[in-house]
Amino acid sequence: VPMSILNPERPLTDDEKEFIDYLLPKLPPVVARKEVGRVLGGIVAHQTLNMADCAGSGPTIAYRVGRSVVYRTESLLGWLVLRFGVSRIANLKTL
């Protein structure tokens, strides 16, 4: 994951790196905000991204294409793990 899209003050954990490395090649290079929920399997809603963008805390690399907002996928995934964190579940009974 390019460091330019991440916060250098908080490095990624091994679980977060694994999560991004697993998903990145399986996703399209850009994701429209309105399709984020579908593309990421419901992990985050498009409304969450809209509110983060309005607050100036959304993914660092976004584009407006016509009336749509689209994110570079690596920027979106970087934002997701830094915002919410990711940790591997060793035993589902621990949920």
Coordinates of C-alpha atoms in Angstrom, one line a residue:
V1 CA 0.0 0.0 0.0
P2 CA 1.5 3.3 -0.9
M3 CA 2.4 5.4 2.2
S4 CA 1.1 8.6 0.5
I5 CA -2.5 7.5 1.2
L6 CA -2.0 6.6 4.8
N7 CA -1.4 8.5 8.0
P8 CA 2.3 8.2 8.8
E9 CA 1.5 8.8 12.5
R10 CA -0.3 5.5 12.7
P11 CA 1.3 2.6 10.9
L12 CA -0.9 -0.3 9.7
T13 CA -1.0 -3.5 11.8
D14 CA -0.1 -6.8 10.2
D15 CA -3.8 -7.7 10.1
E16 CA -4.7 -4.4 8.4
K17 CA -1.9 -4.9 5.8
E18 CA -3.1 -8.4 5.1
F19 CA -6.7 -7.2 4.7
I20 CA -5.7 -4.6 2.2
D21 CA -3.3 -6.9 0.3
Y22 CA -6.0 -9.5 0.0
L23 CA -8.8 -7.2 -1.2
L24 CA -6.9 -4.8 -3.5
P25 CA -6.3 -7.1 -6.4
K26 CA -9.9 -8.4 -6.3
L27 CA -11.5 -5.0 -6.5
P28 CA -11.8 -2.5 -9.4
P29 CA -9.2 0.3 -9.6
V30 CA -11.9 2.9 -8.6
V31 CA -15.1 2.6 -6.7
A32 CA -18.0 5.0 -6.9
R33 CA -19.3 6.3 -3.6
K34 CA -22.8 5.1 -4.3
E35 CA -21.5 1.6 -5.0
V36 CA -19.2 1.3 -2.0
G37 CA -21.6 -0.8 0.1
R38 CA -22.2 -3.3 -2.7
V39 CA -18.5 -3.5 -3.8
L40 CA -17.2 -3.9 -0.2
G41 CA -19.9 -6.4 0.9
G42 CA -21.6 -4.0 3.2
I43 CA -18.5 -3.1 5.3
V44 CA -19.3 0.6 5.0
A45 CA -22.2 2.6 3.7
H46 CA -22.0 5.3 1.1
Q47 CA -23.6 7.7 3.6
T48 CA -20.7 7.2 6.0
L49 CA -18.3 8.2 3.2
N50 CA -20.5 11.2 2.3
M51 CA -20.4 12.4 5.9
A52 CA -16.6 11.9 6.1
D53 CA -16.0 13.7 2.8
C54 CA -18.2 16.6 4.1
A55 CA -16.1 16.8 7.3
G56 CA -12.9 16.7 5.3
S57 CA -11.9 13.3 6.7
G58 CA -12.7 11.0 3.8
P59 CA -10.3 9.0 1.6
T60 CA -7.4 11.1 0.4
I61 CA -7.7 10.3 -3.3
A62 CA -11.2 11.0 -4.7
Y63 CA -12.5 12.3 -8.0
R64 CA -15.7 13.9 -9.2
V65 CA -16.8 12.2 -12.5
G66 CA -19.9 14.0 -13.6
R67 CA -22.2 13.9 -10.6
S68 CA -20.5 10.9 -9.0
V69 CA -17.7 10.8 -6.5
V70 CA -15.2 8.0 -7.0
Y71 CA -12.3 6.8 -4.9
R72 CA -9.1 5.1 -5.9
T73 CA -9.5 1.7 -4.3
E74 CA -6.2 1.8 -2.4
S75 CA -7.2 5.1 -0.9
L76 CA -10.6 3.8 0.1
L77 CA -9.2 0.7 1.7
G78 CA -6.5 2.7 3.5
W79 CA -9.2 5.1 4.9
L80 CA -11.3 2.2 5.9
V81 CA -8.7 0.4 8.0
L82 CA -7.4 3.6 9.5
R83 CA -10.9 4.8 10.4
F84 CA -12.3 1.5 11.8
G85 CA -9.3 -0.8 12.3
V86 CA -9.1 -4.4 11.2
S87 CA -8.2 -7.4 13.3
R88 CA -8.3 -11.0 12.5
I89 CA -10.7 -13.1 14.5
A90 CA -8.9 -16.2 15.8
N91 CA -12.1 -17.8 17.2
L92 CA -15.6 -16.7 16.3
K93 CA -16.8 -17.6 19.8
T94 CA -14.8 -14.5 21.1
L95 CA -17.2 -12.1 19.3

